[in-house]
Each structure stands twice: as C-alpha cells, then as structure tokens.
Tab-separated table of C-alpha atoms in Angstrom:
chain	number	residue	atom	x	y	z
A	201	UNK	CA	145.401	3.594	197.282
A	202	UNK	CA	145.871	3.406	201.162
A	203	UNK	CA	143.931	0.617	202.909
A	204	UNK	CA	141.422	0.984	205.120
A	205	UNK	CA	140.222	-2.164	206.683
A	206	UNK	CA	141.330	-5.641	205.460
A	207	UNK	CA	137.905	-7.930	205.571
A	208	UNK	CA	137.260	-11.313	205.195
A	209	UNK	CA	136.778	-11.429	201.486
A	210	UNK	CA	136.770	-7.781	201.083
A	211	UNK	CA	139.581	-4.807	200.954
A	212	UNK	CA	138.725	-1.493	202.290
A	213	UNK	CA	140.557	1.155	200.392
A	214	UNK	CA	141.040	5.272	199.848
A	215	UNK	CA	142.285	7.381	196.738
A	216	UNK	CA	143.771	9.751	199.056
A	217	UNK	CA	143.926	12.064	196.079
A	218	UNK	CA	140.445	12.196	195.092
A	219	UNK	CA	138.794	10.589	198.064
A	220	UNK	CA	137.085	8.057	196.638
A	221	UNK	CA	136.556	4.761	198.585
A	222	UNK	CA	136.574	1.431	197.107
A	223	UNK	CA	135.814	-2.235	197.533
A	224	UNK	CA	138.546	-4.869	196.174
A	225	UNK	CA	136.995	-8.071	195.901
A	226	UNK	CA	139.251	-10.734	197.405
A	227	UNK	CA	138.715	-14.387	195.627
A	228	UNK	CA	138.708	-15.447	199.649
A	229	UNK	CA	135.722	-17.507	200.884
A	230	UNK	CA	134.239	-17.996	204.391
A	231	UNK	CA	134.186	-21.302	205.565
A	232	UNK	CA	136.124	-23.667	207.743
A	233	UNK	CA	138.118	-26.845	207.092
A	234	UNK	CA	137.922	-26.322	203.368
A	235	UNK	CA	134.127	-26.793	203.494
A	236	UNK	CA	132.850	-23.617	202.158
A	237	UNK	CA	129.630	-21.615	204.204
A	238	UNK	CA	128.478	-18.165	204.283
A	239	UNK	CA	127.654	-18.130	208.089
A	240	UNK	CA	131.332	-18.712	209.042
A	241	UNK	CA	133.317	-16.186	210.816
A	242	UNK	CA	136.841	-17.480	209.682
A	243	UNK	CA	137.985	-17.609	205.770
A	244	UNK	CA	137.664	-21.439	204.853
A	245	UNK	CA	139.639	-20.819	201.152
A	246	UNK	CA	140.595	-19.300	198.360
A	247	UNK	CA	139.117	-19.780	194.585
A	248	UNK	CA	140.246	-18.180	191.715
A	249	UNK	CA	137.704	-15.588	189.976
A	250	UNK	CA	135.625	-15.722	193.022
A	251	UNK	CA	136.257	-12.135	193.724
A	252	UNK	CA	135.350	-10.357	190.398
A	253	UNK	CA	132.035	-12.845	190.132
A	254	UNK	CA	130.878	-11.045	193.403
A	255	UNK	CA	131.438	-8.284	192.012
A	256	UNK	CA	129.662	-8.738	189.180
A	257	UNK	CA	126.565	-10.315	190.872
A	258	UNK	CA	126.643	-7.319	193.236
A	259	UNK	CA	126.386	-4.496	190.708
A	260	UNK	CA	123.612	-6.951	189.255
A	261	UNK	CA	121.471	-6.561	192.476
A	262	UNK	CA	122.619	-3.395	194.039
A	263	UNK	CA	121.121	-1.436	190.435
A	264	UNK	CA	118.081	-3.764	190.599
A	265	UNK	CA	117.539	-2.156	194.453
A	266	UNK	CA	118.422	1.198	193.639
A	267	UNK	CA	115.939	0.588	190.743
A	268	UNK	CA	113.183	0.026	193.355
A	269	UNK	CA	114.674	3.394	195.498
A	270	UNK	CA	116.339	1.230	197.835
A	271	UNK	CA	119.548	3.546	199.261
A	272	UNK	CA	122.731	1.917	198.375
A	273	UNK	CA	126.350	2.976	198.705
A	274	UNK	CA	127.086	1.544	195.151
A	275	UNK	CA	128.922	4.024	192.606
A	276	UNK	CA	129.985	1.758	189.940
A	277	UNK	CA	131.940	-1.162	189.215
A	278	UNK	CA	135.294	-1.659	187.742
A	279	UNK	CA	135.148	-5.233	186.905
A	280	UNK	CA	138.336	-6.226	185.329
A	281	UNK	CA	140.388	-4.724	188.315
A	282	UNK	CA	137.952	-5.894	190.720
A	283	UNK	CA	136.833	-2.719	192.556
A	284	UNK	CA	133.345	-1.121	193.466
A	285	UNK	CA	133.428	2.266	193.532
A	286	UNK	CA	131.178	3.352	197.037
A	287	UNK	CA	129.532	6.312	199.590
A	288	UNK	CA	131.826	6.951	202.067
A	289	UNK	CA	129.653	5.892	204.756
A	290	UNK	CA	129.945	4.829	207.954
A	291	UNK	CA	129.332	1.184	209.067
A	292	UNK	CA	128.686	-0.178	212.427
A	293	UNK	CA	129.467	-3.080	213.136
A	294	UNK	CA	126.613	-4.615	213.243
A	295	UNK	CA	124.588	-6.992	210.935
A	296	UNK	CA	120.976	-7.272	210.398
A	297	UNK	CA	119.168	-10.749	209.174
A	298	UNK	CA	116.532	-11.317	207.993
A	299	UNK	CA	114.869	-15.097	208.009
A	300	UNK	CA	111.970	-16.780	205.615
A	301	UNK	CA	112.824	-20.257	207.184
A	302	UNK	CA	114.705	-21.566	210.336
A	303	UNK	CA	118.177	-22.393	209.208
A	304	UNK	CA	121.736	-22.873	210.571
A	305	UNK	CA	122.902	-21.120	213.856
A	306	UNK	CA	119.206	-20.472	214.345
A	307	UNK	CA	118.244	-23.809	214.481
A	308	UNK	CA	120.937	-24.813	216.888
A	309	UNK	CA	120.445	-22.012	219.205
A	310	UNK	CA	116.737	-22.897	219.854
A	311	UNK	CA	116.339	-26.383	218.944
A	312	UNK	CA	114.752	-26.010	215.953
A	313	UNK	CA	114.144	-28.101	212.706
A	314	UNK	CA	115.042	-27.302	209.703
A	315	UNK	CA	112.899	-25.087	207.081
A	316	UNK	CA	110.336	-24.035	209.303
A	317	UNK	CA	108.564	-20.818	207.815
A	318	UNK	CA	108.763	-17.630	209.151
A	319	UNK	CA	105.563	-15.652	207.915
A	320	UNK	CA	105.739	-12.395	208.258
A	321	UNK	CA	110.226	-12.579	208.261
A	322	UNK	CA	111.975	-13.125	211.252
A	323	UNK	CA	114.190	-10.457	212.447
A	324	UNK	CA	117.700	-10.177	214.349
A	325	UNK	CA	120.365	-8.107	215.087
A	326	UNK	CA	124.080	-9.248	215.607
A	327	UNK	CA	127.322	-7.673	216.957
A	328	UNK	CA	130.208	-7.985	214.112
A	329	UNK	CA	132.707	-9.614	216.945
A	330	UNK	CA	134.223	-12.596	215.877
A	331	UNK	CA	135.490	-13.711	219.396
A	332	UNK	CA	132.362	-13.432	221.116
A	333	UNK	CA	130.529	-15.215	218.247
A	334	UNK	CA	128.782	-12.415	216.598
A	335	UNK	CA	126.011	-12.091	219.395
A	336	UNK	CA	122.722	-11.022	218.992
A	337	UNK	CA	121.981	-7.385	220.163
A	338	UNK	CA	119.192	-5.235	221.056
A	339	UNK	CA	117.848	-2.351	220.021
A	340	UNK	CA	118.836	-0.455	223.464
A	341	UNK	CA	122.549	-1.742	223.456
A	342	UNK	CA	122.975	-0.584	219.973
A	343	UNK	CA	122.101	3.026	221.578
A	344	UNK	CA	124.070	2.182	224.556
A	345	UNK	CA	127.405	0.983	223.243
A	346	UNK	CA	126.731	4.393	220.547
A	347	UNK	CA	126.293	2.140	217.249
A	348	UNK	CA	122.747	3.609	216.388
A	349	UNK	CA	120.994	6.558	217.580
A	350	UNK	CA	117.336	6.379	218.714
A	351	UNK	CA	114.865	5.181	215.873
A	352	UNK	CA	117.823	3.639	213.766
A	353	UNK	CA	117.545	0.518	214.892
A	354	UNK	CA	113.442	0.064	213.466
A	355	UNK	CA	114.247	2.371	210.427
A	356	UNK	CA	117.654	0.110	209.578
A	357	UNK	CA	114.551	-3.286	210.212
A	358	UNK	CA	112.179	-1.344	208.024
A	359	UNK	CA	114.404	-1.083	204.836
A	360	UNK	CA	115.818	-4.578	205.298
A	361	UNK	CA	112.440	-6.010	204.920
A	362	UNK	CA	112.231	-4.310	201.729
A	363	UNK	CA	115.357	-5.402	200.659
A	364	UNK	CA	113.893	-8.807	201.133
A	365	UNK	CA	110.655	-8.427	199.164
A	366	UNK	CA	113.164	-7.531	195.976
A	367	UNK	CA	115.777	-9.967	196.785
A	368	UNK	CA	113.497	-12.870	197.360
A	369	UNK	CA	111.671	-11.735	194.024
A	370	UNK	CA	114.937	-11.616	191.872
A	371	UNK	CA	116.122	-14.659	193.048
A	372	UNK	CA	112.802	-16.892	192.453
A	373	UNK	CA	113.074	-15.695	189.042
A	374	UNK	CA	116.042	-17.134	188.703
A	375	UNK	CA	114.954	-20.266	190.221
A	376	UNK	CA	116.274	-20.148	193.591
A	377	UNK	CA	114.373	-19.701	197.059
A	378	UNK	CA	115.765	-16.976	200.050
A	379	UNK	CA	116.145	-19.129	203.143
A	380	UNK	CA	117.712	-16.080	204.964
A	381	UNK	CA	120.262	-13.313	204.494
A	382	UNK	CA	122.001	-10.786	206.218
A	383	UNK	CA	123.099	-7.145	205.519
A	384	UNK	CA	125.390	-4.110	206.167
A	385	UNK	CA	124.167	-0.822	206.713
A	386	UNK	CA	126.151	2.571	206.609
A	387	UNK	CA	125.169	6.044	207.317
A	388	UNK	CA	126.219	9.393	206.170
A	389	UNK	CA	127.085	12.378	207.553
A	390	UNK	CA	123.197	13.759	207.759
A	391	UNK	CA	122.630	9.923	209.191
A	392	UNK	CA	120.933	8.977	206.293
A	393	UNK	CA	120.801	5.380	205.985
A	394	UNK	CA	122.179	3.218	202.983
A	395	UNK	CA	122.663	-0.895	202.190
A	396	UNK	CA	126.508	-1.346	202.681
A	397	UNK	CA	129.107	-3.936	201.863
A	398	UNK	CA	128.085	-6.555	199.155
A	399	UNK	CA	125.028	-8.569	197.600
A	400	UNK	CA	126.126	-11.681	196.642
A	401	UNK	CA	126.321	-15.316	197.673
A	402	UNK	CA	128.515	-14.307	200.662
A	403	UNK	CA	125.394	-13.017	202.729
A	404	UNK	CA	122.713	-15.867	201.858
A	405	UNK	CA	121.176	-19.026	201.995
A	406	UNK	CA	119.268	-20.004	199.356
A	407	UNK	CA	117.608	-23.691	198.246
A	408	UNK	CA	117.952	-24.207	194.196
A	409	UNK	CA	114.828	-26.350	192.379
A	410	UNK	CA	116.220	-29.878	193.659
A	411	UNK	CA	115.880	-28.780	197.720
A	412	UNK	CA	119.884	-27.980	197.821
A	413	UNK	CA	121.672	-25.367	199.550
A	414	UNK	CA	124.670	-24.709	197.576
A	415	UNK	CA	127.296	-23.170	199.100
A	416	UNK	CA	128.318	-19.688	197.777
A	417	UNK	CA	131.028	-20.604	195.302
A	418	UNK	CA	128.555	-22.715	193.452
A	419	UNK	CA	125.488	-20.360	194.164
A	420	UNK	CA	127.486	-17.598	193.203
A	421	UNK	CA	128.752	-19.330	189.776
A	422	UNK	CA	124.740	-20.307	189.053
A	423	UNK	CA	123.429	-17.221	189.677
A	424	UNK	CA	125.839	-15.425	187.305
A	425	UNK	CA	125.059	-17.855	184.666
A	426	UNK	CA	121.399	-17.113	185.159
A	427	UNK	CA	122.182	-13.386	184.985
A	428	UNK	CA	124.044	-13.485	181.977
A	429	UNK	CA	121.542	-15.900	180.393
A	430	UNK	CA	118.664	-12.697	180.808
A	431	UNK	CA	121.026	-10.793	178.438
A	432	UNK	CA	123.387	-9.194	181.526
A	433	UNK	CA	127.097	-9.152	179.948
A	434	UNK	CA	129.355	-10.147	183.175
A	435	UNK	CA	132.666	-9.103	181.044
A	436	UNK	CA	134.647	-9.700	184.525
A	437	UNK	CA	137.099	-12.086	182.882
A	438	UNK	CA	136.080	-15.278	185.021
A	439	UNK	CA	136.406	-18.762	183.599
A	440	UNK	CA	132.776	-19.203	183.921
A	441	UNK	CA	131.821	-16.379	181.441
C-alpha cells in the first residue's frame, strides 16, 4: 500500500489497486519525557500492543455511534494486522473539543481550577499546527483560510455534542467519567460530514471511580478489559486479552 500521511500514532495508507484507504495503528503514544498524555503534540513513547488495542476499542465505539446514526468513516477492522478499513474523506486540519469540566491547557490558559463543570459542554475549535501550538480558531477563519464552508463550522459543533451524549454514556457504564475529548471530522465529496480518525484513549480525558486520570495506555488497557468483560471478543492478539 502507498502511504499517505505518517501521524503521530497513526499511518495513512492507499490500496492503489482497489482504492481503499486504511488506518495502521502505530503502538506510538503522545506524550513527552516518557510521561505519557493525550494532549501532547510530540510522541512521548512507544508500547508494545498499544496499536491493535486502539484499534480494537475504536471499532468498539465507532459501531456503538453508528448504532445511534452518528456518520462515521469506519468500514471495518482488521485486527490482527492492525488496520481500519475507512471513507475516503477529507480532513481538515482542524480539531473540535468538547469539555464537561475545566482541565489541562484550559485551565492554564485562563487561570482556572481544576474540574470545574461545564453545563451545557464547552466548545472549541483548534488549528492542527504543531508549531504554533494548535491554536484556537474561529468559525470565520475556518471559512477564511478555506477549511470549512459556511454553516460547517455549527453543523461539525452540532454532531460533536452528540457524539458526547453517547460517549459520556458508554463510558459511565463502564465506570469512567468524560472530562473532555476531542475529534476529527472529514467530509465527502457531496460535503457530507463524518467522525474521522480514531475513538480511543488517544483523544480523552477521563477520571476512573478513585478520582484518577489515567493516562491513555492504562485507560486504554481498562477500558478494553471492561469491553471484553460485557461479552466483546477483542481477538487483537495483545498481552492483555
């Protein structure tokens, strides 16, 4: 397969032949200094089996959204060799976050403490640029810099929101509460719009029963447990299956 785009923890790649795009999870982990942390812009690490348990906790929750007619770009899921099959959509580069408390770069942007609620969500809007520090954007520079078209930028808001209601539902049920998240969007050809990228560990914060924030190597090894434990076969190979 030719490559794409080489992520962070992610491989972009094309079956030229059929046309297919795919996702190869990478068993790299965001972080700096060794110290693991979803919110970092640099890759902190390496673990083994990290890549195929994201994959497997992102088929998990990319068939529970499309079972509540959320639009993904999910296919399938080859889990021994590590690849989800996807749309071929396009992706700005842009993320969208959504917040139930005040947490990390948040709080140290605006002075703020800790796990203050955000009722209804808070909403942002950042530019994927690593040197500038992923910035936040606006709806008109989106437009302006030609990354959305007019009304994208409240429809893109809209679904997020939804994908929180599910998220933050799956994931109290397994005993965990959504701090924040963010997300990936694409778009088709007809500009139809569709969840993008990944749904694991990688793009949240969550606080387990004891008031910890794991970071996402543990979270993600938890949550897989948990998911396995409701009668969900992983069958990725992992040590932790």
């Amino acid at each position: 397969m030719k490559t794409i785009y080489e992520g962070k923890t992610k491989t972009v790649l094309l079956d030229e032949a059929s046309g297919s795009c795919y996702l190869l999870f990478k068993d790299d982990a965001t972080g700096e200094n060794g110290v693991f942390d979803p919110g970092s812009n640099t890759v902190g690490g390496s673990v083994s089996g990290k890549g195929k348990i994201g994959l497997a906790i992102s088929k998990y929750f990319f068939e529970l959204m499309a079972a509540n007619a959320i639009p993904t770009h999910y296919l399938g899921a080859d889990l021994e060799q590590g690849l989800m099959k996807v749309r071929n959509v396009n992706v700005p580069k842009l993320e969208f976050v959504l917040r139930y408390f005040t947490a990390g770069s948040m709080c140290r942007r605006f002075s703020l403490e800790q796990g203050l609620p955000f009722e209804p969500p808070y909403l942002e809007v950042t530019l994927k640029d690593d040197e500038q520090g992923d910035p936040l954007i606006s709806e008109r520079l989106c437009i302006m810099k030609g990354l959305l078209k007019e009304g994208e930028y409240n429809k893109v808001l809209d679904l997020l929101v939804k994908v929180g209601r599910v998220l933050r539902a799956e994931l109290k049920e397994l005993g965990l509460k959504l701090i924040d998240f963010k997300m990936e969007f694409g778009f088709d050809a007809q500009r139809n719009i569709y969840i993008a990228d990944e749904i694991t560990p990688d793009i949240w914060r969550v606080q387990d029963v004891a008031g910890n924030i794991p970071n996402q190597i543990d979270c993600a090894k938890l949550i897989l447990d948990k998911i396995n434990a409701k009668g969900n076969t992983c069958n990725c190979g992992c040590s932790c299956c």
